[in-house]
Structures are given as structure tokens and as C-alpha cells.
Short mmCIF file of C-alpha atoms and ligand atoms in Angstrom, two decimals:
data_model
loop_
_atom_site.label_atom_id
_atom_site.label_comp_id
_atom_site.label_asym_id
_atom_site.label_seq_id
_atom_site.Cartn_x
_atom_site.Cartn_y
_atom_site.Cartn_z
CA UNK A 1 26.53 47.62 -8.62
CA UNK A 2 23.29 48.98 -10.28
CA UNK A 3 22.89 48.41 -13.84
CA UNK A 4 24.39 50.79 -16.42
CA UNK A 5 21.60 52.59 -18.32
CA UNK A 6 21.98 54.53 -21.70
CA UNK A 7 19.27 56.37 -23.59
CA UNK A 8 19.58 57.24 -27.18
CA UNK A 9 17.48 59.62 -29.49
CA UNK A 10 17.36 60.83 -33.05
CA UNK A 11 15.25 60.18 -36.15
CA UNK A 12 13.30 61.70 -39.00
CA UNK A 13 15.60 60.29 -41.52
CA UNK A 14 17.95 57.27 -41.33
CA UNK A 15 20.93 59.87 -41.29
CA UNK A 16 19.77 60.58 -37.77
CA UNK A 17 19.52 56.89 -36.75
CA UNK A 18 22.49 55.04 -38.39
CA UNK A 19 25.11 56.23 -35.85
CA UNK A 20 22.94 54.92 -33.04
CA UNK A 21 22.56 51.67 -34.88
CA UNK A 22 26.19 51.51 -35.02
CA UNK A 23 26.77 52.25 -31.22
CA UNK A 24 23.94 50.29 -29.67
CA UNK A 25 25.48 46.93 -30.08
CA UNK A 26 28.70 48.07 -28.53
CA UNK A 27 26.81 49.26 -25.34
CA UNK A 28 24.85 45.98 -25.35
CA UNK A 29 28.07 43.91 -25.37
CA UNK A 30 28.89 45.94 -22.22
CA UNK A 31 25.52 45.05 -20.69
CA UNK A 32 23.73 48.34 -20.50
CA UNK A 33 20.14 48.74 -20.39
CA UNK A 34 19.22 50.55 -23.66
CA UNK A 35 16.32 52.84 -24.17
CA UNK A 36 15.43 54.79 -27.38
CA UNK A 37 13.16 57.66 -27.92
CA UNK A 38 11.86 58.27 -31.22
CA UNK A 39 8.74 59.38 -32.92
CA UNK A 40 5.60 57.57 -33.50
CA UNK A 41 5.85 56.90 -37.19
CA UNK A 42 9.29 57.98 -38.34
CA UNK A 43 12.04 55.76 -39.90
CA UNK A 44 13.63 55.36 -36.35
CA UNK A 45 10.80 53.33 -35.23
CA UNK A 46 11.17 50.76 -38.25
CA UNK A 47 14.82 50.66 -37.57
CA UNK A 48 15.08 50.65 -33.86
CA UNK A 49 11.94 48.92 -32.40
CA UNK A 50 12.74 45.40 -33.85
CA UNK A 51 16.28 45.26 -32.09
CA UNK A 52 16.30 42.74 -29.39
CA UNK A 53 17.09 44.26 -26.02
CA UNK A 54 16.29 47.96 -26.67
CA UNK A 55 13.09 49.53 -25.57
CA UNK A 56 11.55 51.80 -27.99
CA UNK A 57 9.27 54.82 -26.55
CA UNK A 58 7.49 56.87 -28.82
CA UNK A 59 6.86 60.74 -28.14
CA UNK A 60 5.08 63.58 -29.92
CA UNK A 61 7.09 65.70 -32.44
CA UNK A 62 6.94 68.85 -34.23
CA UNK A 63 8.71 70.13 -37.24
CA UNK A 64 10.21 73.37 -38.32
CA UNK A 65 8.94 73.87 -41.81
CA UNK A 66 10.23 76.25 -44.68
CA UNK A 67 6.74 76.97 -45.78
CA UNK A 68 3.35 77.94 -44.41
CA UNK A 69 1.05 75.39 -43.00
CA UNK A 70 -1.61 75.24 -40.51
CA UNK A 71 0.72 72.45 -38.85
CA UNK A 72 2.94 75.13 -37.91
CA UNK A 73 0.54 76.54 -35.39
CA UNK A 74 0.07 72.95 -34.01
CA UNK A 75 3.66 72.22 -33.56
CA UNK A 76 4.65 74.12 -30.52
CA UNK A 77 1.87 72.07 -28.57
CA UNK A 78 3.18 68.83 -30.21
CA UNK A 79 6.76 69.79 -29.01
CA UNK A 80 5.42 70.61 -25.29
CA UNK A 81 3.90 67.28 -25.02
CA UNK A 82 7.04 65.55 -26.41
CA UNK A 83 9.00 67.40 -23.60
CA UNK A 84 6.46 66.12 -21.05
CA UNK A 85 6.43 62.67 -22.37
CA UNK A 86 10.57 62.68 -22.62
CA UNK A 87 10.88 63.82 -19.28
CA UNK A 88 8.56 61.34 -17.81
CA UNK A 89 10.47 58.50 -19.52
CA UNK A 90 13.81 59.78 -18.43
CA UNK A 91 12.40 60.04 -14.75
CA UNK A 92 11.24 56.34 -15.04
CA UNK A 93 14.16 54.85 -16.87
CA UNK A 94 16.84 56.90 -15.11
CA UNK A 95 19.70 56.71 -17.81
CA UNK A 96 23.05 57.82 -16.70
CA UNK A 97 23.62 59.30 -20.11
CA UNK A 98 21.91 60.24 -23.08
CA UNK A 99 23.22 60.10 -26.71
CA UNK A 100 21.58 62.31 -29.34
CA UNK A 101 21.78 61.88 -33.05
CA UNK A 102 19.64 64.96 -33.86
CA UNK A 103 16.55 65.52 -35.82
CA UNK A 104 13.45 67.03 -34.54
CA UNK A 105 12.44 64.38 -32.19
CA UNK A 106 15.64 64.74 -30.24
CA UNK A 107 15.16 68.50 -29.31
CA UNK A 108 12.44 67.89 -26.46
CA UNK A 109 14.44 64.86 -25.23
CA UNK A 110 17.83 66.92 -24.86
CA UNK A 111 15.95 69.63 -23.14
CA UNK A 112 14.20 67.22 -20.87
CA UNK A 113 17.36 65.49 -19.99
CA UNK A 114 18.71 69.09 -18.82
CA UNK A 115 15.68 69.46 -16.63
CA UNK A 116 16.37 66.12 -15.18
CA UNK A 117 19.98 66.72 -14.87
CA UNK A 118 21.14 63.89 -17.07
CA UNK A 119 24.33 64.68 -19.22
CA UNK A 120 23.62 64.54 -22.97
CA UNK A 121 26.17 64.09 -25.77
CA UNK A 122 25.12 65.39 -29.33
CA UNK A 123 26.42 64.19 -32.57
CA UNK A 124 26.61 66.31 -35.59
CA UNK A 125 27.64 64.69 -38.66
CA UNK A 126 27.31 67.31 -41.35
CA UNK A 127 29.57 70.03 -42.33
CA UNK A 128 27.38 72.49 -40.79
CA UNK A 129 24.98 72.07 -37.74
CA UNK A 130 21.40 71.12 -38.43
CA UNK A 131 18.50 73.41 -36.81
CA UNK A 132 17.59 70.70 -34.40
CA UNK A 133 21.14 70.22 -33.22
CA UNK A 134 21.69 73.92 -32.99
CA UNK A 135 18.55 74.22 -30.76
CA UNK A 136 19.81 71.29 -28.50
CA UNK A 137 23.41 72.72 -28.18
CA UNK A 138 22.69 74.80 -24.96
CA UNK A 139 21.41 71.82 -23.07
CA UNK A 140 24.33 69.50 -24.04
CA UNK A 141 27.40 68.54 -22.05
CA UNK A 142 29.32 67.64 -25.25
CA UNK A 143 29.09 68.05 -28.92
CA UNK A 144 30.84 65.56 -31.08
CA UNK A 145 31.63 66.30 -35.08
CA UNK A 146 32.34 64.08 -37.96
CA UNK A 147 34.01 66.70 -40.02
CA UNK A 148 37.02 68.72 -38.66
CA UNK A 149 35.75 71.97 -40.31
CA UNK A 150 32.47 71.65 -38.42
CA UNK A 151 34.23 72.62 -35.18
CA UNK A 152 34.16 76.36 -36.31
CA UNK A 153 30.46 76.21 -36.12
CA UNK A 154 30.30 74.67 -32.61
CA UNK A 155 30.58 76.11 -29.04
CA UNK A 156 34.26 75.86 -28.53
CA UNK A 157 34.37 74.75 -24.89
CA UNK A 158 32.51 71.43 -25.23
CA UNK A 159 33.08 70.35 -28.73
CA UNK A 160 35.17 67.57 -30.08
CA UNK A 161 36.07 66.31 -33.61
CA UNK A 162 35.79 62.53 -33.61
CA UNK A 163 35.45 61.54 -37.09
CA UNK A 164 32.80 59.23 -38.73
CA UNK A 165 31.13 56.16 -37.08
CA UNK A 166 30.50 53.68 -39.61
CA UNK A 167 28.52 50.29 -38.83
CA UNK A 168 30.92 47.57 -38.31
CA UNK A 169 28.79 45.12 -40.31
CA UNK A 170 29.30 47.00 -43.59
CA UNK A 171 32.90 45.80 -43.70
CA UNK A 172 31.74 42.40 -43.84
CA UNK A 173 30.12 42.25 -47.06
CA UNK A 174 30.57 39.48 -49.63
CA UNK A 175 30.87 40.63 -53.32
CA UNK A 176 30.01 37.07 -54.75
CA UNK A 177 26.76 36.84 -52.49
CA UNK A 178 25.73 40.49 -53.47
CA UNK A 179 26.10 39.67 -57.31
CA UNK A 180 24.30 36.51 -56.94
CA UNK A 181 21.49 38.03 -54.87
CA UNK A 182 21.13 40.82 -57.77
CA UNK A 183 21.44 38.59 -60.62
CA UNK A 184 24.62 40.25 -61.87
CA UNK A 185 27.94 39.17 -63.26
CA UNK A 186 31.42 40.19 -63.08
CA UNK A 187 32.00 41.53 -66.71
CA UNK A 188 30.55 44.73 -66.35
CA UNK A 189 31.12 47.20 -63.31
CA UNK A 190 28.23 47.82 -60.92
CA UNK A 191 26.88 51.16 -59.94
CA UNK A 192 24.92 51.84 -56.74
CA UNK A 193 22.60 54.73 -56.95
CA UNK A 194 21.49 56.01 -53.55
CA UNK A 195 19.38 59.01 -53.13
CA UNK A 196 19.85 59.39 -49.47
CA UNK A 197 17.78 57.24 -47.05
CA UNK A 198 14.54 58.69 -48.57
CA UNK A 199 15.48 58.46 -52.34
CA UNK A 200 15.75 61.35 -54.81
CA UNK A 201 13.22 61.98 -57.12
CA UNK A 202 15.37 64.01 -59.38
CA UNK A 203 18.08 61.27 -59.41
CA UNK A 204 15.60 58.60 -60.07
CA UNK A 205 14.38 60.43 -62.86
CA UNK A 206 17.85 61.09 -64.39
CA UNK A 207 18.93 57.43 -63.81
CA UNK A 208 15.82 56.00 -65.42
CA UNK A 209 15.76 58.47 -68.34
CA UNK A 210 19.29 57.37 -69.15
CA UNK A 211 18.94 53.55 -68.81
CA UNK A 212 19.43 52.58 -72.40
CA UNK A 213 22.86 54.15 -72.52
CA UNK A 214 24.09 53.27 -68.93
CA UNK A 215 23.06 49.68 -69.20
CA UNK A 216 25.37 49.29 -72.10
CA UNK A 217 28.40 49.96 -69.84
CA UNK A 218 27.42 49.09 -66.48
CA UNK A 219 24.91 47.24 -63.98
CA UNK A 220 22.76 49.32 -61.59
CA UNK A 221 21.42 48.74 -58.20
CA UNK A 222 19.00 51.48 -57.61
CA UNK A 223 18.15 52.21 -53.82
CA UNK A 224 15.40 54.77 -55.01
CA UNK A 225 13.42 55.27 -51.78
CA UNK A 226 10.03 54.49 -50.26
CA UNK A 227 7.12 54.82 -52.72
CA UNK A 228 9.60 55.41 -55.75
CA UNK A 229 9.78 51.97 -57.40
CA UNK A 230 9.11 51.91 -61.08
CA UNK A 231 7.37 48.52 -61.74
CA UNK A 232 7.20 49.20 -65.41
CA UNK A 233 10.94 48.82 -65.75
CA UNK A 234 12.14 45.32 -66.24
CA UNK A 235 15.78 45.44 -67.61
CA UNK A 236 18.68 43.06 -67.31
CA UNK A 237 21.28 44.55 -65.29
CA UNK A 238 18.92 46.90 -63.38
CA UNK A 239 17.45 46.31 -59.84
CA UNK A 240 15.48 48.62 -57.94
CA UNK A 241 14.76 48.56 -54.13
CA UNK A 242 13.07 51.13 -51.93
CA UNK A 243 15.38 50.48 -49.05
CA UNK A 244 17.76 47.94 -48.05
CA UNK A 245 18.74 47.30 -44.46
CA UNK A 246 20.22 44.07 -43.64
CA UNK A 247 21.59 42.95 -47.04
CA UNK A 248 23.20 46.18 -47.64
CA UNK A 249 26.90 45.04 -46.76
CA UNK A 250 26.87 42.60 -49.64
CA UNK A 251 25.36 45.20 -52.29
CA UNK A 252 27.97 47.64 -51.19
CA UNK A 253 30.66 44.85 -51.73
CA UNK A 254 29.17 44.06 -55.14
CA UNK A 255 29.40 47.79 -56.13
CA UNK A 256 32.42 49.42 -57.89
CA UNK A 257 31.11 52.93 -57.98
CA UNK A 258 28.51 55.25 -56.28
CA UNK A 259 26.08 57.65 -57.54
CA UNK A 260 24.43 59.47 -54.60
CA UNK A 261 23.26 62.39 -52.69
CA UNK A 262 25.75 63.68 -50.15
CA UNK A 263 24.46 63.00 -46.78
CA UNK A 264 27.30 62.67 -44.32
CA UNK A 265 26.79 59.12 -43.08
CA UNK A 266 26.34 57.79 -46.58
CA UNK A 267 29.48 59.27 -47.94
CA UNK A 268 31.67 58.46 -45.13
CA UNK A 269 30.60 54.74 -45.61
CA UNK A 270 31.47 55.02 -49.36
CA UNK A 271 34.90 56.39 -48.25
CA UNK A 272 35.33 53.73 -45.52
CA UNK A 273 34.67 51.19 -48.11
CA UNK A 274 36.73 52.71 -50.82
CA UNK A 275 34.06 53.33 -53.58
CA UNK A 276 34.70 56.28 -56.02
CA UNK A 277 31.52 58.39 -55.91
CA UNK A 278 29.81 60.89 -57.98
CA UNK A 279 27.75 63.19 -55.46
CA UNK A 280 24.79 64.99 -56.47
CA UNK A 281 24.14 67.06 -53.38
CA UNK A 282 20.73 68.41 -52.39
CA UNK A 283 20.12 71.82 -53.63
CA UNK A 284 20.27 75.16 -51.67
CA UNK A 285 16.69 75.65 -52.78
CA UNK A 286 15.56 72.37 -50.98
CA UNK A 287 17.90 72.62 -47.97
CA UNK A 288 20.42 74.59 -45.86
CA UNK A 289 23.05 73.41 -48.47
CA UNK A 290 24.90 71.31 -45.90
CA UNK A 291 25.15 68.43 -48.49
CA UNK A 292 26.87 71.00 -50.89
CA UNK A 293 29.69 71.68 -48.20
CA UNK A 294 29.80 67.82 -47.42
CA UNK A 295 30.52 67.08 -51.18
CA UNK A 296 32.72 70.00 -51.63
CA UNK A 297 35.04 68.76 -48.65
CA UNK A 298 35.05 65.33 -50.55
CA UNK A 299 35.90 66.76 -53.83
CA UNK A 300 38.67 68.79 -52.25
CA UNK A 301 40.29 65.63 -50.76
CA UNK A 302 40.17 63.72 -53.93
CA UNK A 303 37.38 61.21 -52.89
CA UNK A 304 34.49 62.25 -55.09
CA UNK A 305 33.12 64.27 -58.16
CA UNK A 306 30.58 66.61 -57.82
CA UNK A 307 27.35 67.14 -60.05
CA UNK A 308 25.25 70.24 -59.10
CA UNK A 309 21.51 69.22 -58.91
CA UNK A 310 20.78 72.16 -61.16
CA UNK A 311 23.00 70.77 -63.73
CA UNK A 312 21.73 67.32 -63.60
CA UNK A 313 20.59 65.94 -67.01
CA UNK A 314 20.95 62.45 -68.55
CA UNK A 315 24.01 63.58 -70.68
CA UNK A 316 25.75 65.24 -67.96
CA UNK A 317 25.02 62.18 -65.73
CA UNK A 318 26.66 59.82 -68.22
CA UNK A 319 29.58 62.07 -69.12
CA UNK A 320 30.49 62.56 -65.39
CA UNK A 321 30.09 58.85 -64.70
CA UNK A 322 32.37 58.00 -67.52
CA UNK A 323 34.93 60.38 -66.08
CA UNK A 324 34.59 58.83 -62.63
CA UNK A 325 35.19 55.40 -63.97
CA UNK A 326 38.16 56.25 -66.10
CA UNK A 327 39.74 58.10 -63.04
CA UNK A 328 39.03 54.97 -60.86
CA UNK A 329 42.66 54.59 -59.88
CA UNK A 330 43.27 58.02 -58.79
CA UNK A 331 40.18 58.15 -56.54
CA UNK A 332 41.27 54.75 -54.94
CA UNK A 333 44.66 56.12 -54.32
CA UNK A 334 43.40 59.23 -52.46
CA UNK A 335 40.93 56.92 -50.50
CA UNK A 336 43.79 54.74 -49.38
CA UNK A 337 45.37 57.66 -47.72
CA UNK A 338 42.12 58.31 -45.63
CA UNK A 339 42.79 57.05 -41.89
CA UNK A 340 39.51 56.33 -40.19
CA UNK A 341 39.77 58.18 -36.86
CA UNK A 342 38.63 55.19 -34.55
CA UNK A 343 35.64 57.40 -33.95
CA UNK A 344 33.50 54.75 -32.51
CA UNK A 345 35.89 53.73 -29.92
CA UNK A 346 36.24 57.43 -29.04
CA UNK A 347 32.48 58.26 -28.82
CA UNK A 348 32.28 55.17 -26.35
CA UNK A 349 35.01 56.51 -24.33
CA UNK A 350 33.57 59.97 -24.16
CA UNK A 351 30.00 58.66 -23.41
CA UNK A 352 31.46 56.65 -20.62
CA UNK A 353 33.37 59.52 -19.24
CA UNK A 354 30.34 61.72 -19.04
CA UNK A 355 28.30 59.01 -17.54
CA UNK A 356 30.69 58.84 -14.66
CA UNK A 357 30.31 62.69 -14.25
C1 LIG B 401 16.92 65.08 -46.96
C2 LIG B 401 17.76 65.29 -45.76
O1 LIG B 401 17.49 65.76 -44.78
N1 LIG B 401 18.83 64.57 -45.86
C3 LIG B 401 19.77 64.49 -44.66
C4 LIG B 401 19.90 63.30 -43.90
O2 LIG B 401 20.33 62.46 -45.10
P1 LIG B 401 19.82 60.78 -44.88
O3 LIG B 401 18.82 60.46 -44.02
O4 LIG B 401 19.78 60.52 -46.25
O5 LIG B 401 21.23 60.39 -44.40
P2 LIG B 401 22.66 60.07 -44.92
O6 LIG B 401 22.79 60.10 -46.27
O7 LIG B 401 23.72 60.74 -44.08
O8 LIG B 401 22.71 58.44 -44.51
C5 LIG B 401 21.90 57.60 -45.20
C6 LIG B 401 22.15 56.41 -44.46
O9 LIG B 401 21.01 55.37 -44.85
C7 LIG B 401 21.63 54.22 -45.19
N2 LIG B 401 20.70 53.51 -46.31
C8 LIG B 401 20.29 54.21 -47.39
C9 LIG B 401 19.62 53.56 -48.36
C10 LIG B 401 19.31 52.20 -48.08
O10 LIG B 401 18.47 51.47 -48.75
N3 LIG B 401 19.75 51.54 -47.04
C11 LIG B 401 20.51 52.23 -46.11
O11 LIG B 401 20.78 51.75 -45.06
C12 LIG B 401 23.05 54.50 -45.86
O12 LIG B 401 23.73 53.50 -45.70
C13 LIG B 401 23.49 55.64 -44.80
O13 LIG B 401 23.80 55.06 -43.65
O14 LIG B 401 20.70 63.09 -43.00
C14 LIG B 401 22.02 63.49 -43.46
C15 LIG B 401 22.88 63.28 -42.01
O15 LIG B 401 22.58 64.27 -41.22
C16 LIG B 401 22.06 64.78 -43.96
O16 LIG B 401 23.65 64.87 -44.30
C17 LIG B 401 21.29 64.89 -45.06
O17 LIG B 401 21.21 66.21 -45.73
#
């Protein structure tokens, strides 16, 4: 029997890569030949290229900007080049199926797959679909959604709600190793601050501006984003990292509460790991507002508190964090009711069905 081959795509931010990272080991176990198409410099290259047994291919990418830039005139040519490159890679590697996690790099890949007659499955993890995925929907064989509510925004005939795919390794964290690595103790609760995979300048400023008060009550792991470390801060109970990849599971295990943006992958990880969370979604001004809807859905289900970015001040952060901590048991109780939908197993089943045609 000829070798089974699957091609993954997705990138731009870690949110468009993490689900692929959760699925790749499963397909490796089943003996698939794995290819990945990403951009030349995106985070997907850093996260995927080092993986053993995965061949990473870079293609040219464009971006749709919300502002005027002379790059906007060059982008259609970059995308056409990407389409041509993706088509050549697909023609050469001959995957039986393609799995796309979205982001701009994925659009030419999904279009090329259609031209090459290879079935593509798209995954949408946000409450409302992103633009790259929307552009890709006509070319896809199936669309999978994390939130049940997202089904209202997807083509009815080929969409399925499957739930959140969470990396298996995150469940294997060790609290003691995490605390030891951080130089923290058990006497005060530990808060993890995550501004999404790229960090959030506004959240960083609010946390750093309130450190004196915060550190009286808690210890802080601050995942602040690339280029956003502040080396002038050297405080007991406060550690900062740009981005943590391999040790993240132990840091999660060491954390009692989370302060975070409301990117979909991140918040479902917090939920799966049962961490009460204060969510500060990216504002409508800076995005299509998807994180606000993600956060609202979690607030409605009793998993989270929400603090609007426009209302973010040091005082408000402290007040909301204290409230979150005082209601810990209620949040944990709601989270106990959450049943993970065996999403990973279902995605794998759907991919394998499509692969057989
Ligand atoms: C600015 C932007 O466009 N944000 C979008 C992006 O967010 P973003 O790329 O931040 O994605 P998510 O919040 O969904 O996920 C972040 C992922 O990065 C991981 N992580 C983070 C920090 C770290 O140090 N180590 C680490 O591994 C988290 O565990 C999580 O798995 O994609 C999400 C999913 O489509 C969207 O909901 C967000 O609106």
C-alpha cells in the first residue's frame, strides 16, 4: 500500500498553528508522511520547522491590512506567487488530504488544493470566522468549528461543530517543577498573564504599572510577547518571558488563575486545565471583535470574567482580579461541568474519511 500523506497549513500567529501542533503527532503515530506549508518568517516556521519528521515548505504570502500601505499594492502579486508555489508543492508531494488552520498563508494553499483536486478541511477556532478562512470556505470540503455558535456563520452543508482541540502534553504538567523553575513558593497564589501568542502592550503596561499592589497578594508569570521584556524589573515573585514553548505545561500547572487576551485556543486551554480566568479581549478598534464574542461566551457559561480593554486601568485590574480570586470555587464548579468533546479524535476521524474520498 502506498504511503499515507497529509499536508498541514496555517500561520501568522500561534493561534493558527497550535491545533496543527496537537494533530501532527497523532498522524505521525499512524505513519503518515507530513508536509507543512507556511510563510518564510512567521511563527509557524519557528514552531514547525524543528519538528522531526515534518517537511516545512515556505511560500510567499500577502496580508489584508486595515490601513493604507504601499504593501497593499504588492500583496496580490505575492499571493499569486504563493498560489503557484503551493500548487507546485502539492503536485510534487501528492498529499491525500490537506488540513488548514487559517491565517493568510493558508488561503493560496487551500485554493491550490482545489485546483489540484485534493480535499481540504478547514478549522475555525473563533466564535466568528476570520477573513482568511472566509476566503477559503468555497474551496473547502469540510469546515470544523470550535464554538457551537460559530455554526450560524458557516455554510450549512459542509460544516461540523467539533469543539476545541487541545495539545495533549498540556495535561502532563507538574506543579512542583513549575514552581521550582520559576523560583516561586506555595504560600501565595500564582497568576499567569498571557497577552495572546504575541503579547499585549496594553496588558503588559497595566500589569507592570500595578506590580507593587499585585505582588503583595500574588506571584506573577508574565508571558509578555516577543520584544516586550522589561529588563529593568527585578522583583521577587515576578518573572517574565517573551514566549514559552516546551515548559508551558509546568507553568500552567503552577498557575492558579489567568489574566489573558481571549484568543480561542488559549481560553479553551485554560478551561480544559480548569484555571479561572480574567479575560481582556482585543478591542473592536483593533480587530473584528472576535475575542469579545469568545470572552462573552465564556462569561455566559460561568468560566470567566471579562474586562473591556477600554476600561483597563491598574485599579480596575486589581479589583477584578480580587473578585476572580474570591469566587474561585464558583468558577471551578462551572468548569467541572465542561465536557471536552473528544475534538481531537473527531477531527482525525473526519480527516481520514475525507482522505478516502
Ligand atoms: C492578535 C490576533 O490576531 N489574535 C488572534 C490569534 O491569537 P493568538 O495567536 O494569540 O492565539 P490564541 O490566543 O488562540 O492561542 C495562543 C496560543 O499560544 C500559546 N502560547 C502563548 C504564549 C506562550 O508563551 N506560549 C504559548 O504556547 C497558548 O498556549 C495558545 O495555545 O488567533 C486566535 C485564534 O484564531 C484569535 O482568537 C485571536 O484573536
